[in-house]
CSV table of C-alpha atoms in Angstrom, one decimal:
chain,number,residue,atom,x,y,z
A,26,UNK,CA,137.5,73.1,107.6
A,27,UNK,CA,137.2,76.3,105.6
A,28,UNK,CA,141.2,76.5,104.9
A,29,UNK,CA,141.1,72.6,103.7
A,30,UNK,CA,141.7,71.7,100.1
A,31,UNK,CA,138.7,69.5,100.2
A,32,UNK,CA,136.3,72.4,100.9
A,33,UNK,CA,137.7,74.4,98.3
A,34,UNK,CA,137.1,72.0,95.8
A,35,UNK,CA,133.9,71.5,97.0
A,36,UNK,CA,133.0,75.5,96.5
A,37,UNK,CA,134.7,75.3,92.7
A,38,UNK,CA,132.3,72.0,92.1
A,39,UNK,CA,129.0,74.8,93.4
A,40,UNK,CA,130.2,76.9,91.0
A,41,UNK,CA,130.1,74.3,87.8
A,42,UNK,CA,127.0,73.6,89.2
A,43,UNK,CA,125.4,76.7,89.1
A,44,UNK,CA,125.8,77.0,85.6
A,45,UNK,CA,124.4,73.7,84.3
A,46,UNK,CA,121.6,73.5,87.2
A,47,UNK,CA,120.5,76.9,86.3
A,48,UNK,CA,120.4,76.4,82.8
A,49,UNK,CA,117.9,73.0,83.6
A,50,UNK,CA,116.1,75.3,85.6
A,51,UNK,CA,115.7,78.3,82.9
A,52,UNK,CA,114.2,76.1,80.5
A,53,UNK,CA,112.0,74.3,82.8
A,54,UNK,CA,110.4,77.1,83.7
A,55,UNK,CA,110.6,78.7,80.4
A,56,UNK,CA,108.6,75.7,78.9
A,57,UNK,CA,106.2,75.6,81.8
A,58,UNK,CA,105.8,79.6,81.3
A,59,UNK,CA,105.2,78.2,77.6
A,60,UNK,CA,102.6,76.1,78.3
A,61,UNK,CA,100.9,77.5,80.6
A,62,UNK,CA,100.7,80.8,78.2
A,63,UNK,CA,99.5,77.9,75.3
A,64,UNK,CA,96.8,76.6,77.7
A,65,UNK,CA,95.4,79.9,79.4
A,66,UNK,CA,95.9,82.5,76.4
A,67,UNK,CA,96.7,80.7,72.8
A,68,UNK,CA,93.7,78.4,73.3
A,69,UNK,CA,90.8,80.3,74.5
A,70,UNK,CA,92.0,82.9,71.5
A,71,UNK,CA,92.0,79.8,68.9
A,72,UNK,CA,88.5,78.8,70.5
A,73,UNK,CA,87.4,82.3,69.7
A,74,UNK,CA,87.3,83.6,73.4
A,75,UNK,CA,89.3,87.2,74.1
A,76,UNK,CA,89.4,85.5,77.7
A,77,UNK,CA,89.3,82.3,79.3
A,78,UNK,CA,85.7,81.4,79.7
A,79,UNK,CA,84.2,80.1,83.5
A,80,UNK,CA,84.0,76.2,82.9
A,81,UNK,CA,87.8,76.4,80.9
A,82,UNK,CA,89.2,75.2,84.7
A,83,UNK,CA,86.6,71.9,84.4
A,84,UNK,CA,88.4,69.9,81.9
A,85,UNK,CA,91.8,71.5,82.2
A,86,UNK,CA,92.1,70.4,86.2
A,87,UNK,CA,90.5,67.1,85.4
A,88,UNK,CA,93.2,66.3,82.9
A,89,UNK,CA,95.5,67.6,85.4
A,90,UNK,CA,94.2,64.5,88.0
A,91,UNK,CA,94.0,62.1,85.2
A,92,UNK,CA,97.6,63.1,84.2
A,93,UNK,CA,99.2,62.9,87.6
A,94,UNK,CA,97.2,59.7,89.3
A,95,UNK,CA,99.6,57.5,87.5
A,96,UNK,CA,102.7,59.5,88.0
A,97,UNK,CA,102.3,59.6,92.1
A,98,UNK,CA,100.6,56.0,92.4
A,99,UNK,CA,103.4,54.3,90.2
A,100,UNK,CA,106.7,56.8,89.6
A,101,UNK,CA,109.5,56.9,91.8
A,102,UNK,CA,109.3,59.6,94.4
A,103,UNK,CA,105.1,59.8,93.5
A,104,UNK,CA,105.7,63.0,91.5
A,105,UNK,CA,107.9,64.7,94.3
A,106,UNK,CA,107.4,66.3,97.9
A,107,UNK,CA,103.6,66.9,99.1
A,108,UNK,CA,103.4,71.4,99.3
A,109,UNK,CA,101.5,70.8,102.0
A,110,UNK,CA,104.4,69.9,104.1
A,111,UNK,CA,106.4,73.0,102.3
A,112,UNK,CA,109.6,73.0,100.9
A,113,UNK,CA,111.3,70.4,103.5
A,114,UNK,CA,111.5,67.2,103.0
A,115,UNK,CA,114.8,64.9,102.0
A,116,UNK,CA,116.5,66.2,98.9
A,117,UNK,CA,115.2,64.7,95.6
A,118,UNK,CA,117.1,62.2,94.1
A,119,UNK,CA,118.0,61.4,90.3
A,120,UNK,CA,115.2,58.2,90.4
A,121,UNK,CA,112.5,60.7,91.9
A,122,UNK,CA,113.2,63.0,89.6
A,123,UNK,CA,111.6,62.7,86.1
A,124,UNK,CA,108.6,61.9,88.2
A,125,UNK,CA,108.8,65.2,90.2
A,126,UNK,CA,110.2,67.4,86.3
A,127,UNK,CA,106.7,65.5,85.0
A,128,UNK,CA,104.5,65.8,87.4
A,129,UNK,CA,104.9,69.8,87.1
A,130,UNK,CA,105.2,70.1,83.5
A,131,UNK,CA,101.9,68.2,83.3
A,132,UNK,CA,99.9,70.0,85.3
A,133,UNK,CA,101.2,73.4,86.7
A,134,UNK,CA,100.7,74.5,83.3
A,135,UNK,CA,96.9,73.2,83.4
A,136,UNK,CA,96.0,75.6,86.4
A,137,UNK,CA,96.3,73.4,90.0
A,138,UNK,CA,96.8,76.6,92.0
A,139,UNK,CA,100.6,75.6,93.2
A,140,UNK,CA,104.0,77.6,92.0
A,141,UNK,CA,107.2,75.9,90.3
A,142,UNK,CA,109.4,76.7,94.0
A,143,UNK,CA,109.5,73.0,94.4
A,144,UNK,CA,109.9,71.0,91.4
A,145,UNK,CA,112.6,73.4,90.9
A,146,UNK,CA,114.3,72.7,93.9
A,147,UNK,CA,114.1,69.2,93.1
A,148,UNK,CA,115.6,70.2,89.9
A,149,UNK,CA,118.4,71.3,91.8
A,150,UNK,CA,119.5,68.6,94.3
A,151,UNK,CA,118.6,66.0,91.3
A,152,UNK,CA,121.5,67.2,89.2
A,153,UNK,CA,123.5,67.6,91.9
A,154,UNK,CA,123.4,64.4,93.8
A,155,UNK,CA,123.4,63.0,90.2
A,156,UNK,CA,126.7,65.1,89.1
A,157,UNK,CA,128.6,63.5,92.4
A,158,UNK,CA,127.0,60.0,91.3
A,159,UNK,CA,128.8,60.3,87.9
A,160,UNK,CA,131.8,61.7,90.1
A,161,UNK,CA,132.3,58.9,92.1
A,162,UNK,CA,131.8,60.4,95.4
A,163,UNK,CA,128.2,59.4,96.4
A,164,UNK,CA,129.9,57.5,99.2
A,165,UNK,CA,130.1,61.0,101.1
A,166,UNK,CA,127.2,61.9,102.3
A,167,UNK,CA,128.3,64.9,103.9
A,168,UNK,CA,129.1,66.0,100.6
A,169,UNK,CA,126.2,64.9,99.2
A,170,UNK,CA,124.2,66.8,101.5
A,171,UNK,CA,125.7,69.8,100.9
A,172,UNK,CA,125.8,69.5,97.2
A,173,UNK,CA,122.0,69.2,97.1
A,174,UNK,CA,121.0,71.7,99.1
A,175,UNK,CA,123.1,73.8,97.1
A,176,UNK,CA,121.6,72.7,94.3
A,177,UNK,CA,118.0,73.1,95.4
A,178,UNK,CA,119.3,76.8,96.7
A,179,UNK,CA,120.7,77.7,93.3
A,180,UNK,CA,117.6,76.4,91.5
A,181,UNK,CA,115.5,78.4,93.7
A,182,UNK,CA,117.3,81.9,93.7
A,183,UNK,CA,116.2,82.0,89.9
A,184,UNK,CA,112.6,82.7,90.8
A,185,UNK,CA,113.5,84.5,94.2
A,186,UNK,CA,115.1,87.8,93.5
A,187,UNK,CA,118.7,86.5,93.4
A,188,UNK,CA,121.0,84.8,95.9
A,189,UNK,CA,120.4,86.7,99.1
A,190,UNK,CA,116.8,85.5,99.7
A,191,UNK,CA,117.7,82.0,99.3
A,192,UNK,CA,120.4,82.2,101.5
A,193,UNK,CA,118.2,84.1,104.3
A,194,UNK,CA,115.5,81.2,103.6
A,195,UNK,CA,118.6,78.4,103.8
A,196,UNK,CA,120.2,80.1,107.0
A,197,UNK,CA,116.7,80.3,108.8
A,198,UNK,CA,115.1,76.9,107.3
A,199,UNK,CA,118.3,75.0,107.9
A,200,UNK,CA,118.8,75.7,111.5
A,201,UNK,CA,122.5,75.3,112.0
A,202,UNK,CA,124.6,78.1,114.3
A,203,UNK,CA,127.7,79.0,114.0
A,204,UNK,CA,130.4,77.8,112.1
A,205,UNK,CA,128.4,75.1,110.7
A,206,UNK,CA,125.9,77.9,109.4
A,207,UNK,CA,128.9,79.0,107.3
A,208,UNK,CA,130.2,76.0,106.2
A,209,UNK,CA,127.0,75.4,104.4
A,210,UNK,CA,126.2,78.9,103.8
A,211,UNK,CA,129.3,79.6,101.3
A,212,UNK,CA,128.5,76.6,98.6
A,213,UNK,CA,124.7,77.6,98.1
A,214,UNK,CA,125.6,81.6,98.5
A,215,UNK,CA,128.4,80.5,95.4
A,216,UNK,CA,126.2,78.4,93.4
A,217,UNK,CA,122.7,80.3,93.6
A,218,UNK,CA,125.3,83.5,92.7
A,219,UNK,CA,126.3,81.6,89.4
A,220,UNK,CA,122.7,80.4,88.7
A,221,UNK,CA,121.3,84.0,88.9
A,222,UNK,CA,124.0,85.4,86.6
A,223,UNK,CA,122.9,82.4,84.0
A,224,UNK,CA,119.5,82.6,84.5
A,225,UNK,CA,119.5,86.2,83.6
A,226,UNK,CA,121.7,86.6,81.2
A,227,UNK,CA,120.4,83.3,78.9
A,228,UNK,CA,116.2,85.3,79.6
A,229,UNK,CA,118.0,88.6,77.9
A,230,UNK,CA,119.7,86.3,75.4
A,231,UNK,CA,116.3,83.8,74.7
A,232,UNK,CA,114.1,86.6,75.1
A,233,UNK,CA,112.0,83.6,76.9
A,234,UNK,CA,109.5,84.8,80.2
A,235,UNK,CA,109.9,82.7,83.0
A,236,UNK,CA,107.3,84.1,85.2
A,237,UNK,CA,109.6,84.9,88.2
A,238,UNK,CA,108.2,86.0,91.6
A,239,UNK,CA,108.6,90.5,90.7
A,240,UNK,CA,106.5,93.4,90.9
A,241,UNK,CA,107.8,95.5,88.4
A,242,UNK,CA,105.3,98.3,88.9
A,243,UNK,CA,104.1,99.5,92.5
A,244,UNK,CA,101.9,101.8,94.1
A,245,UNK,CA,102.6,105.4,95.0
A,246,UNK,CA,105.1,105.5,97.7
A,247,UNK,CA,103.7,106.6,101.5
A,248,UNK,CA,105.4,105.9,104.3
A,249,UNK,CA,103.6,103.8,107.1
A,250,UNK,CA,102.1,106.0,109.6
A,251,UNK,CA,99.7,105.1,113.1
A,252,UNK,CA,96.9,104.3,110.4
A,253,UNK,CA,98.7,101.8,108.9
A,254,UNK,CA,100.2,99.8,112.3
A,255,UNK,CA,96.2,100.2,113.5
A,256,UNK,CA,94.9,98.2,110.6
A,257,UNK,CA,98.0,96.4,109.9
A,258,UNK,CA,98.6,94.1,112.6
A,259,UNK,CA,95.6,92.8,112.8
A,260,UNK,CA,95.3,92.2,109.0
A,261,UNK,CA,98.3,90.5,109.4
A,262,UNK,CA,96.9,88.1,112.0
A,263,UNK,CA,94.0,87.5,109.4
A,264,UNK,CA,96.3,86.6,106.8
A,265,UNK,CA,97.9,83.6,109.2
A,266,UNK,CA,94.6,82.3,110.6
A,267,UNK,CA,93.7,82.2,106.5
A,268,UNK,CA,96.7,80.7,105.6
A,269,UNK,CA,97.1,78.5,108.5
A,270,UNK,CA,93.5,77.2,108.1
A,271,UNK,CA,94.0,76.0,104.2
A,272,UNK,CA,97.1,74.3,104.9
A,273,UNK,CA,95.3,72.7,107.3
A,274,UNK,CA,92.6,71.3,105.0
A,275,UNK,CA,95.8,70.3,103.1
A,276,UNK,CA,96.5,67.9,105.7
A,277,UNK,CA,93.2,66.5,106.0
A,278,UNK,CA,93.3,66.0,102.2
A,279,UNK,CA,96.2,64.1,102.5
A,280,UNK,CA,94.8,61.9,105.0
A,281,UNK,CA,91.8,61.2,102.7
A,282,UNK,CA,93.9,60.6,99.4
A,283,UNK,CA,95.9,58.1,101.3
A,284,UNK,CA,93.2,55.8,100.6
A,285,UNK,CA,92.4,54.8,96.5
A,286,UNK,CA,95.1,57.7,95.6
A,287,UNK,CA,94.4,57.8,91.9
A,288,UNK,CA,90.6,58.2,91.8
A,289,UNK,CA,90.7,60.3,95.2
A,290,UNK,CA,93.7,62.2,93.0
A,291,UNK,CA,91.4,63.3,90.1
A,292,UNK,CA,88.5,64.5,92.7
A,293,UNK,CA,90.6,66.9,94.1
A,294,UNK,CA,91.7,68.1,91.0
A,295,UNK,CA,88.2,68.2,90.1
A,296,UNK,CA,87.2,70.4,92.8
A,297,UNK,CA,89.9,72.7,92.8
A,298,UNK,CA,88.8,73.2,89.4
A,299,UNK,CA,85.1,73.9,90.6
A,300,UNK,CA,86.9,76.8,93.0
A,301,UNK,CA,88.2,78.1,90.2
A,302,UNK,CA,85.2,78.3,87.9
A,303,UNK,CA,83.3,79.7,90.6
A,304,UNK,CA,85.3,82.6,91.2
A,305,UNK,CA,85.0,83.1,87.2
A,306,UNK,CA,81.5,82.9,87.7
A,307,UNK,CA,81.2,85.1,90.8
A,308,UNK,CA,83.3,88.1,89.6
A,309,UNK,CA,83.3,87.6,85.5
A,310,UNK,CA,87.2,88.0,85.7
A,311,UNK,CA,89.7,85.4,84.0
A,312,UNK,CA,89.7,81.8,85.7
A,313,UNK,CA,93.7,81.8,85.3
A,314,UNK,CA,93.5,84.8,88.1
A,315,UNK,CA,92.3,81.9,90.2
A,316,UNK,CA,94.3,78.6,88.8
A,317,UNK,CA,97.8,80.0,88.1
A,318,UNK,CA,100.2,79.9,90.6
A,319,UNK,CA,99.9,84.0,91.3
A,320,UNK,CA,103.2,85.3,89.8
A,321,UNK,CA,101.4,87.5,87.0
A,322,UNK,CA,98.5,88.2,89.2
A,323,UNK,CA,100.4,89.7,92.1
A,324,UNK,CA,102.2,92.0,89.4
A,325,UNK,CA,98.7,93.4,88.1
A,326,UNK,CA,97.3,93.8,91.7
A,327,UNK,CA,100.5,95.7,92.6
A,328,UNK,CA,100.6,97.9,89.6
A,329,UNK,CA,96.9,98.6,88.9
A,330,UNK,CA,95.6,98.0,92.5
A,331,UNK,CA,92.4,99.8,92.1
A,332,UNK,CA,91.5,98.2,89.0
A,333,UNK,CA,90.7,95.2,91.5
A,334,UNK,CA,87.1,95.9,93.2
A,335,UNK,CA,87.0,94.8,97.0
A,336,UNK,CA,83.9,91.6,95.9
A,337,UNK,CA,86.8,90.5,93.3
A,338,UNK,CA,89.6,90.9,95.6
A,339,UNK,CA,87.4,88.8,98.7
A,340,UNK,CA,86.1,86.4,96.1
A,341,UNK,CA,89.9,85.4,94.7
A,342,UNK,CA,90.5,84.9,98.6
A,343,UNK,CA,87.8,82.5,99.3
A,344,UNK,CA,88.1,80.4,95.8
A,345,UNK,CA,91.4,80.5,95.8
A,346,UNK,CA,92.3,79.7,99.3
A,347,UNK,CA,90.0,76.8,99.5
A,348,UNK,CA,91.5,75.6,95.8
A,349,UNK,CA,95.0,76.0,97.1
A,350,UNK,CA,94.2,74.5,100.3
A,351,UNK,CA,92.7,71.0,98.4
A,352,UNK,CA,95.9,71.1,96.0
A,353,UNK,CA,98.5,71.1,99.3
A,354,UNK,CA,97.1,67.8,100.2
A,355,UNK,CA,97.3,66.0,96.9
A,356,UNK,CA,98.4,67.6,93.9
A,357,UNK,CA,102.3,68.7,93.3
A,358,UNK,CA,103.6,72.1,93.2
A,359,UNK,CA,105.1,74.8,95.6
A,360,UNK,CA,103.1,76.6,98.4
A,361,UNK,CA,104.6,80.1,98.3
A,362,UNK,CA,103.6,81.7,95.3
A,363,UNK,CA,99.9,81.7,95.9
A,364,UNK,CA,100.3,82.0,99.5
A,365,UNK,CA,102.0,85.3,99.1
A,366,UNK,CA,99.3,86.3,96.2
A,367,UNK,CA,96.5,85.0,98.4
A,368,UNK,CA,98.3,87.5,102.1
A,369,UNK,CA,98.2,90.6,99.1
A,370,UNK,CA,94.8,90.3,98.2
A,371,UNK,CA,93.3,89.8,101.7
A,372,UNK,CA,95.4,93.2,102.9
A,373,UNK,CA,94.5,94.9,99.9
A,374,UNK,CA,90.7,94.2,100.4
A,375,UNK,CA,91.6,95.8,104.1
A,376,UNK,CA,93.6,98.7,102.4
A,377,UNK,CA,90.1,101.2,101.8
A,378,UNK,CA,90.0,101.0,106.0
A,379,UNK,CA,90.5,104.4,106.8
A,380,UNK,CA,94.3,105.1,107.4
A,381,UNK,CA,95.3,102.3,105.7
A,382,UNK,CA,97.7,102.9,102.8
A,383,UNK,CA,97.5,100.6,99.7
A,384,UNK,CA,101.7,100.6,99.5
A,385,UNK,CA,101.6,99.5,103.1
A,386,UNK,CA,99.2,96.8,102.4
A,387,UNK,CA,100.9,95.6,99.6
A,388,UNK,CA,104.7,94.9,102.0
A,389,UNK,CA,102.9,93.3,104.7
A,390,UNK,CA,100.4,91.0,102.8
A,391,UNK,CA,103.5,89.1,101.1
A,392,UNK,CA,105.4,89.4,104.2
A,393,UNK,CA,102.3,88.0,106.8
A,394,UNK,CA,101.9,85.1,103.8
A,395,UNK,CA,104.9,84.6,103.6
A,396,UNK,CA,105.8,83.9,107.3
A,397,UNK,CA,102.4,81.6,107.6
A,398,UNK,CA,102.9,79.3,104.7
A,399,UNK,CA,106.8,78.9,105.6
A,400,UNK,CA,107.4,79.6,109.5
A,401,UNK,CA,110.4,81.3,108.4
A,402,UNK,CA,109.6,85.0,109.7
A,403,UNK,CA,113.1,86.6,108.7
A,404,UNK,CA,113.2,85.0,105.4
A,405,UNK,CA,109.5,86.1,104.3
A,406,UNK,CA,110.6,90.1,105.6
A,407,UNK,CA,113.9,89.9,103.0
A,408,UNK,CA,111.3,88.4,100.8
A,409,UNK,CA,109.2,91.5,100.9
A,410,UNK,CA,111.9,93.6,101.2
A,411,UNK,CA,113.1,92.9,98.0
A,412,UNK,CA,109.9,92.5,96.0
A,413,UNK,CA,108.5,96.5,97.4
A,414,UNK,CA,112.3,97.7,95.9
A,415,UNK,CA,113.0,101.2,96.5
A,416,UNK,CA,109.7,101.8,98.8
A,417,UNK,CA,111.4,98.7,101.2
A,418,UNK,CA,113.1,101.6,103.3
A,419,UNK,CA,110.4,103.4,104.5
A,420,UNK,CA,108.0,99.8,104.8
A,421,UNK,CA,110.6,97.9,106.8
A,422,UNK,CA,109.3,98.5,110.5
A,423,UNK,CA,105.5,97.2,109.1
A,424,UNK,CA,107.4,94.6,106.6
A,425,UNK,CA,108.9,92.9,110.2
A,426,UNK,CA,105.8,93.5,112.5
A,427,UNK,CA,103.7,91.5,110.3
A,428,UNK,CA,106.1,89.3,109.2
A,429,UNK,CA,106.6,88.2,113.2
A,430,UNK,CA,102.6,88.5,114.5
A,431,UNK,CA,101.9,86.6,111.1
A,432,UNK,CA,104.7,84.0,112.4
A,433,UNK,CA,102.8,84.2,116.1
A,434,UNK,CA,99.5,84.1,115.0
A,435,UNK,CA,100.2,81.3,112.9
A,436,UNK,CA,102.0,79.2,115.5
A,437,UNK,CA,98.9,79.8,118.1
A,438,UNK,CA,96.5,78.1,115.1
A,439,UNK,CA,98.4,75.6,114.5
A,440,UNK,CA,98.5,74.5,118.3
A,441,UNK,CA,94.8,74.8,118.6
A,442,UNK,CA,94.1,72.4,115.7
A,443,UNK,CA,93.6,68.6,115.9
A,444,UNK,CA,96.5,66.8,114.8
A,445,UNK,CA,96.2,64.8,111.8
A,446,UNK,CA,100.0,64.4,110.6
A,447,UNK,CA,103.1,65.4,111.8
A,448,UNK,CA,104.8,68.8,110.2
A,449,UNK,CA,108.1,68.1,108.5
A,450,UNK,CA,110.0,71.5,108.3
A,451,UNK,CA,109.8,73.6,106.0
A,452,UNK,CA,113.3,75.4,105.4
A,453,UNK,CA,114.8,75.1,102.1
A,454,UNK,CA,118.1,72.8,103.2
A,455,UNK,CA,116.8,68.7,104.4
């Protein structure tokens, strides 16, 4: 299959792609970056705050509801998938998706606690199963398959650190073996390739931000010692019983919006922004610490880590894990961004224990969040991996201990709990 002519065209068609789904994607999340900078920094500034004041999350999250009751009660697709059940899911058609490009636009911007991972994936398998509509060959659904998790792959390697974590997080979410692993491997490997090289090259060219998951900055380097394994592991299995329990509050929020979804909508957006004000309130830091998705957070936690004091850092945990864990049940937005910025500020709250390193702290928070929130243990190490850079090396062994007790923990939880819903998967490829 990999020698036929019809699978070479379809790897030359991922590479036209790439280009066009990650120039969408570039400006989606440039405009989202935009607004979100309008609403959080612009505003408060014109109002005549340095800062965000503590009610400024009130009437920006009740918009948010009132904005996106109509869009999932009467839009195709109802505003795209639900981030409690994580980035699974069928593939996003072209119908569902100026619901899904809306629904974010609207309200990401306006502080619901929920990163851009999914709408851009629906980005990508959108314009992909729409490109092989316009082409004629929607009749192949093989191809079509393929095509759109390409697409979504692509779309997500722009906020990812490049092609190689999505195709760890495609290879372990899809569950295919073998040669079937490569057959679908190649096209998304090819297009999130060509959608990286866009995607950076038009940010150096716009000059635009668009908030990608990075640490830029990190603390001094130390390599991991007794101390660290001592305290680490069993942070590690705090970080998946804290995940685990707000996702499932997700899905006991879905269960209660199913009923009168638009006003039940705007409640939740209500009291996610109430969380949020109340960790303004608590610690006198910014809301947007607490209602942005965590990108830029996670960057100043990393860089300045003691600039954080422990009350702040167990504060963000508590108001933004139970805001985040409302929004996975009825709002729309991606899971892993504040999951992984939620993991980091619970191990870096631990990281004063004695013999526990702050660098240390810092690899296995993202990587214990990382594995709760997606069950994808191998993915969420490369994940870490990449974002602690040159200090990966000497982190690695703790980066895949908690990365796997995190998985563990989290699957024990999750078996203990009453079921309310079924658990669609939550690979990248559906």
């Amino acid at each position: 299959m990999l020698l036929s002519p019809g699978y070479r065209r379809l790897l030359l068609l991922c590479v036209l792609l790439g280009v066009p789904i990650a120039l969408a994607c570039f400006f989606f999340v440039g405009l989202q970056h935009q607004l979100q900078h309008w609403v959080w920094t612009s505003l408060p500034e014109a109002a005549g705050y340095d800062t965000p004041p503590w009610w400024w999350p009130l009437p920006a999250l009740v918009l948010a509801g009132l904005v996106l009751a109509p869009i999932v009660t009467r839009m195709p697709g109802a505003g795209g998938h639900l981030p409690v059940n994580g980035l699974g899911g069928p593939p996003v058609g072209p119908k569902a998706l100026p619901g899904a490009v809306l629904a974010a636009l609207a309200t990401l911007p306006l502080g619901v606690v929920l990163g851009p991972e999914a709408p851009l994936m629906a980005v990508g398998s959108g314009l992909a199963l729409l490109a092989v509509r316009r082409a004629g060959a929607g009749g192949d659904r093989r191809a079509g398959a393929i095509l759109a998790t390409a697409g979504s792959t692509a779309a997500i390697s722009t906020i990812l650190g490049g092609p190689v974590a999505a195709a760890v997080l495609l290879i372990e979410g899809a569950g295919l073996a073998g040669a079937q692993m490569v057959v679908l491997l190649l096209p998304c490997l090819l297009a999130s390739a060509t959608g990286s090289l866009v995607f950076t090259g038009f940010g150096q060219w716009t000059g635009l931000k668009i908030g990608a998951l990075a640490l830029p900055d990190l603390p001094p380097a130390a390599n991991p010692d007794a101390g660290d394994f001592l305290w680490g592991v069993p942070t590690a299995a705090l970080i998946a019983v804290l995940i685990t329990l707000a996702r499932e509050l997700g899905h006991r929020t879905v269960s209660w919006t199913r009923r009168h979804t638009a006003v039940r909508t705007v409640a939740c957006a209500t009291a996610v922004g109430v969380c949020v004000a109340a960790y303004a309130l608590i610690t006198g830091r910014s809301p947007a610490e607490a209602a942005l998705s965590g990108q830029a957070a996670l960057a100043q936690l990393a860089a300045d880590p003691h600039a954080w004091p422990v009350g702040a850092l167990i504060a963000l945990v508590a108001c933004k894990g139970l805001a985040w864990g409302i929004a996975l049940g009825s709002l729309r937005g991606g899971p892993i961004f504040p999951s992984v910025l939620l993991g980091t500020a619970t191990a870096m709250a631990c990281s004063g224990l004695p013999g526990f390193g702050v660098t240390p702290a810092l690899a296995l928070g993202v990587a214990a969040a990382a594995a709760a929130v997606t069950g994808l243990p191998l993915s969420s190490a490369v994940l870490a991996v990449l974002l602690t850079g040159g200090d990966a090396y000497d982190q690695m062994p703790l980066i895949v201990t908690a990365s796997v007790v995190s998985f563990i923990v989290s699957q024990l939880v999750r078996r203990t709990e009453p079921k309310t819903a079924p658990r669609p998967a939550t690979g990248a490829a559906a």
